[in-house]
Coordinates of C-alpha atoms in Angstrom, one line a residue:
Chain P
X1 CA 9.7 -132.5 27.3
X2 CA 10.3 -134.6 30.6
X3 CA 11.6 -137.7 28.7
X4 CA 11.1 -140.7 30.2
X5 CA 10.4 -140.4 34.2
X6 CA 10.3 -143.1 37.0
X7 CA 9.7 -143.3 40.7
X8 CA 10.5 -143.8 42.9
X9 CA 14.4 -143.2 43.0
X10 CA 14.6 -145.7 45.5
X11 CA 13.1 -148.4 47.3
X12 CA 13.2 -150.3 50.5
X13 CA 10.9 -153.6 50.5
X14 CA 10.7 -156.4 52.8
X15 CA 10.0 -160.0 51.7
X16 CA 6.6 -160.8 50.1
X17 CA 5.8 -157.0 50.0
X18 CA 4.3 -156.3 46.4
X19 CA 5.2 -152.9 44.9
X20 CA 4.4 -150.9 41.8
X21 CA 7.4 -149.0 39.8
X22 CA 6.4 -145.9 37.9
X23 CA 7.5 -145.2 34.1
X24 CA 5.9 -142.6 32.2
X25 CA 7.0 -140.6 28.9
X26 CA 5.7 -137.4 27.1
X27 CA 7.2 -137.9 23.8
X28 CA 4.2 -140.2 22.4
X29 CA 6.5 -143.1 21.9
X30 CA 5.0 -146.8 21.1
X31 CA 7.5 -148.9 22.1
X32 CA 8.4 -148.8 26.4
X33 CA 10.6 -151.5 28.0
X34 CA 11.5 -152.4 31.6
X35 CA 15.2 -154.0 32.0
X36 CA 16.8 -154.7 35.4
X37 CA 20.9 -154.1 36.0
X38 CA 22.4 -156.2 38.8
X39 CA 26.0 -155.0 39.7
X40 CA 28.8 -156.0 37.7
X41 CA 26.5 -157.1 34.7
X42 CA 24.3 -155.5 31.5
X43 CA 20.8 -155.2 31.2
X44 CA 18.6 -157.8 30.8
X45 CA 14.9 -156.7 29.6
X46 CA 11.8 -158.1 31.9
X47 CA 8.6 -156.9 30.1
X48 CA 8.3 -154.8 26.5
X49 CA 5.5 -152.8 24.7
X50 CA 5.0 -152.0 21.3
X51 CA 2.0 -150.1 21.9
X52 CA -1.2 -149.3 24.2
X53 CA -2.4 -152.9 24.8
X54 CA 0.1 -154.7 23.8
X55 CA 2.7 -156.5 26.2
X56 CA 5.4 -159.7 25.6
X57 CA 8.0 -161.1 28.1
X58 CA 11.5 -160.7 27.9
X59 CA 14.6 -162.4 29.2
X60 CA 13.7 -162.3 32.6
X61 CA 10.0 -161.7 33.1
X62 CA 8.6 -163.8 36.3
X63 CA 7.9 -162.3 39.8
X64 CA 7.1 -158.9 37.4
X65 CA 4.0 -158.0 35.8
X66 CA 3.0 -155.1 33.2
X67 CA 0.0 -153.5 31.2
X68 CA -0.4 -151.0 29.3
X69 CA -3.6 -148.9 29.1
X70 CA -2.2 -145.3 27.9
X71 CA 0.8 -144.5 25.5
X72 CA 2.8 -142.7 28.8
X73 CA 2.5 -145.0 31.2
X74 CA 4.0 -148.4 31.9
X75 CA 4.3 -149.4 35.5
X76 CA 6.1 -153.0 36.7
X77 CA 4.2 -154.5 39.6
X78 CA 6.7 -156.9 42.0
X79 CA 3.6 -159.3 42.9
X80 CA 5.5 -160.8 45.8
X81 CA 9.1 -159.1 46.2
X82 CA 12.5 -161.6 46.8
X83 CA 15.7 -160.5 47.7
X84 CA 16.6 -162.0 44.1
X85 CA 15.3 -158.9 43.0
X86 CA 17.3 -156.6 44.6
X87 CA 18.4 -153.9 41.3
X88 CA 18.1 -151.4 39.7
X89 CA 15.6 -150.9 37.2
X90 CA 15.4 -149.1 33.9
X91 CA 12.5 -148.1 31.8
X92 CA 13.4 -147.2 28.6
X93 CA 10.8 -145.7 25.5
X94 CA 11.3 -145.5 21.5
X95 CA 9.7 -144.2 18.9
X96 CA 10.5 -147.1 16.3
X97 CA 12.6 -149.1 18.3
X98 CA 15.9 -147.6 18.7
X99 CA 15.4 -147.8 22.2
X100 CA 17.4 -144.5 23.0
X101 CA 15.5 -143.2 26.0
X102 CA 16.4 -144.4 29.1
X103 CA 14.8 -143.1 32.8
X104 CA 16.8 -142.4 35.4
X105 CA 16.5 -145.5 37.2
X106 CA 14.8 -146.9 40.7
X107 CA 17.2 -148.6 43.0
X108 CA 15.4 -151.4 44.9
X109 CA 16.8 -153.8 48.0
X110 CA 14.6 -156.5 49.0
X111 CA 15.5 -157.1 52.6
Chain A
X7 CA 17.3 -167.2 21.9
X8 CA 19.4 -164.0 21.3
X9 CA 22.8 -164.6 23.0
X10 CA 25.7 -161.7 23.2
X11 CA 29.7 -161.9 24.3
X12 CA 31.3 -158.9 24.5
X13 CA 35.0 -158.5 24.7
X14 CA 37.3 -157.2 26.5
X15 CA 36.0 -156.8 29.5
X16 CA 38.1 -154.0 30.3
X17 CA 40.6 -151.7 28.1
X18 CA 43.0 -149.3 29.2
X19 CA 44.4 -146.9 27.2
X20 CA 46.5 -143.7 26.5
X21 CA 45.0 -140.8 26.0
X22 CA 44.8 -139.9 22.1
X23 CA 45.0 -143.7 21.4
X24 CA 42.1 -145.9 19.8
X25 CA 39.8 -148.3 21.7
X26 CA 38.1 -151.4 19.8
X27 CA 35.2 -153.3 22.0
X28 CA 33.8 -156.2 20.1
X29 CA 30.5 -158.4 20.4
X30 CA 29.1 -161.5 19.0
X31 CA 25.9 -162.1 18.4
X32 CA 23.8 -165.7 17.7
X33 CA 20.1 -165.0 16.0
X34 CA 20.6 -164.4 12.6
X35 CA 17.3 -162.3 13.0
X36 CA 18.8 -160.0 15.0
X37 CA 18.6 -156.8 13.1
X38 CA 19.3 -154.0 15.5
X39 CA 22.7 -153.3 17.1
X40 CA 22.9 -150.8 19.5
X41 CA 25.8 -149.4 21.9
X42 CA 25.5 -148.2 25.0
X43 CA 27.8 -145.2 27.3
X44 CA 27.3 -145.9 31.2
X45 CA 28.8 -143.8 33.5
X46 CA 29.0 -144.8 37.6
X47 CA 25.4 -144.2 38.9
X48 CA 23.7 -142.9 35.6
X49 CA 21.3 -144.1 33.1
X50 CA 22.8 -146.0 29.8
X51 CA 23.5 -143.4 26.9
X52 CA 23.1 -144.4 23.1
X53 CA 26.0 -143.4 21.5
X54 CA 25.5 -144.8 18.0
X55 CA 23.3 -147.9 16.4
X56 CA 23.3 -149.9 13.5
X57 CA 20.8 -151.6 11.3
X58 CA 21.3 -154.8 9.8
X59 CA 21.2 -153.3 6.6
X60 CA 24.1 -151.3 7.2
X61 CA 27.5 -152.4 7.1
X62 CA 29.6 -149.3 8.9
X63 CA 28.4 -146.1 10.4
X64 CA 30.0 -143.6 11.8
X65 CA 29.6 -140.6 13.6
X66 CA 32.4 -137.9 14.9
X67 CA 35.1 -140.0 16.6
X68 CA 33.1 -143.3 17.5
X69 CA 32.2 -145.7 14.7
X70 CA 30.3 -149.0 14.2
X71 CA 31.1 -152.3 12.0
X72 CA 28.5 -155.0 11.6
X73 CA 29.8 -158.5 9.7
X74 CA 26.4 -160.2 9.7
X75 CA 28.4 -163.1 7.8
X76 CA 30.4 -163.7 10.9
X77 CA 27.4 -162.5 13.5
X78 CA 30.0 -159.7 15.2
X79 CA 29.7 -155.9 15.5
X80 CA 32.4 -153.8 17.1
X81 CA 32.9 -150.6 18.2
X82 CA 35.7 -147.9 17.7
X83 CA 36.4 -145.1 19.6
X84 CA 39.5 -142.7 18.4
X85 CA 41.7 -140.6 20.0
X86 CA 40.0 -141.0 23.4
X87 CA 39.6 -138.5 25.8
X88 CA 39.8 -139.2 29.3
X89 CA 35.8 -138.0 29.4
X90 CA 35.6 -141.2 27.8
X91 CA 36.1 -143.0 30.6
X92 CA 33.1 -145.5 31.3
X93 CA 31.1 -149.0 31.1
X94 CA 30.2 -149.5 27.7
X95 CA 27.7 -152.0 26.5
X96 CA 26.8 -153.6 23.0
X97 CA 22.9 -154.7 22.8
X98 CA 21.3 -156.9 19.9
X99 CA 17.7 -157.8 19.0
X100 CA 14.9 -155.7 17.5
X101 CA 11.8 -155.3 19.6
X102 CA 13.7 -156.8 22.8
X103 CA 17.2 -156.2 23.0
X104 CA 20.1 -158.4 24.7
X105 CA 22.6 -156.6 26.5
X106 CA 26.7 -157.6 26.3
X107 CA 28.4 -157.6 30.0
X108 CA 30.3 -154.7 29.2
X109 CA 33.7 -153.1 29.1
X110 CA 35.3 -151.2 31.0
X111 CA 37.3 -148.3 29.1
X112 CA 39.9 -146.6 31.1
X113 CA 41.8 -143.6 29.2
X114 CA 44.5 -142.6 30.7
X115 CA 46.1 -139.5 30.5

């Protein structure tokens, strides 16, 4: 198994660029999440999924957007980038929610 | 919402000694209590979880107390190696999780 894979491993936007960040996972797990980690501080969670249609917002969820049409995949779309959301970003997948899969991360600047 | 302190915010410590990182929680529905290894550059690491319905787990020389009474969970870590040398992070929730700050363990040796 590949685990839980994102791209790219980094990023380089300029203001009001939109962008779509990869997540995908081959181990048939429901549940997917997308947090953000700016330095110095934990993760806070933008969008979640608990299955193949099914999205909900988390702590931080405006400027991102999510779907969910297969299992694997769970991209984040930046509509309209901001230097505010200069991170990094993790996608992280569960089978029941233990939430113990984490990707490798994308760093992104928003110049 | 969910709302999580974590203290200290960092910890040095002797090699061999024990380490003690504690968070506070505010839903009462939280019901899942992960934490969290981070080392410089890499991906958070699940080191051990526990449920609501659980009161102590423990696995090799890390551990996990949860008083749902008092809304805190801590975790141990004995006779620390200087491997164990990260960011560590407590998470509460279920379906979304909220992260701690972190601590920053430094073993010495």
């Amino acid at each position: 198994n590949a685990g839980v894979t994102q791209t790219p491993k980094f990023q380089v936007l300029k203001t009001g660029q939109s962008m779509t960040l990869q997540c995908a996972q081959d181990m048939n797990h429901e549940y997917m999440s997308w947090y953000r980690q700016d330095p110095g501080m934990g993760l806070r969670l933008i969008h979640y999924s608990v299955g193949a249609g099914i999205t909900d917002q988390g702590e931080v969820p405006n400027g991102y957007n999510v779907s969910r049409s297969t299992t694997e995949d769970f991209p984040l779309r930046l509509l309209s980038a901001a230097p505010s959301q200069t991170s990094v970003y993790f996608c992280a997948s569960s089978y029941s929610g233990g939430w113990e899969f984490f990707g490798p991360g994308t760093r992104l600047t928003v110049l | 919402g969910e709302n999580v302190e974590q203290h200290p915010s960092t910890l040095s410590v002797q090699e061999g000694d024990s380490a003690v990182i504690k968070c506070t929680y505010s839903d009462s529905a939280s019901n899942y209590f992960p934490w969290y290894k981070q080392e410089l550059g890499k991906r958070p690491q699940l080191i051990i979880d526990i449920r609501s319905n659980v009161g102590e787990k423990k696995d090799q020389r890390i551990a996990v107390t949860l008083n749902k009474t008092a809304k805190h969970f801590s975790l141990h870590i004995t006779e620390t190696q200087p491997e164990d040398s990260a960011v560590y992070f407590c998470a509460a929730g279920g379906n979304k999780l909220v992260f701690g700050a972190g601590t920053i363990l430094r073993v010495k040796s």
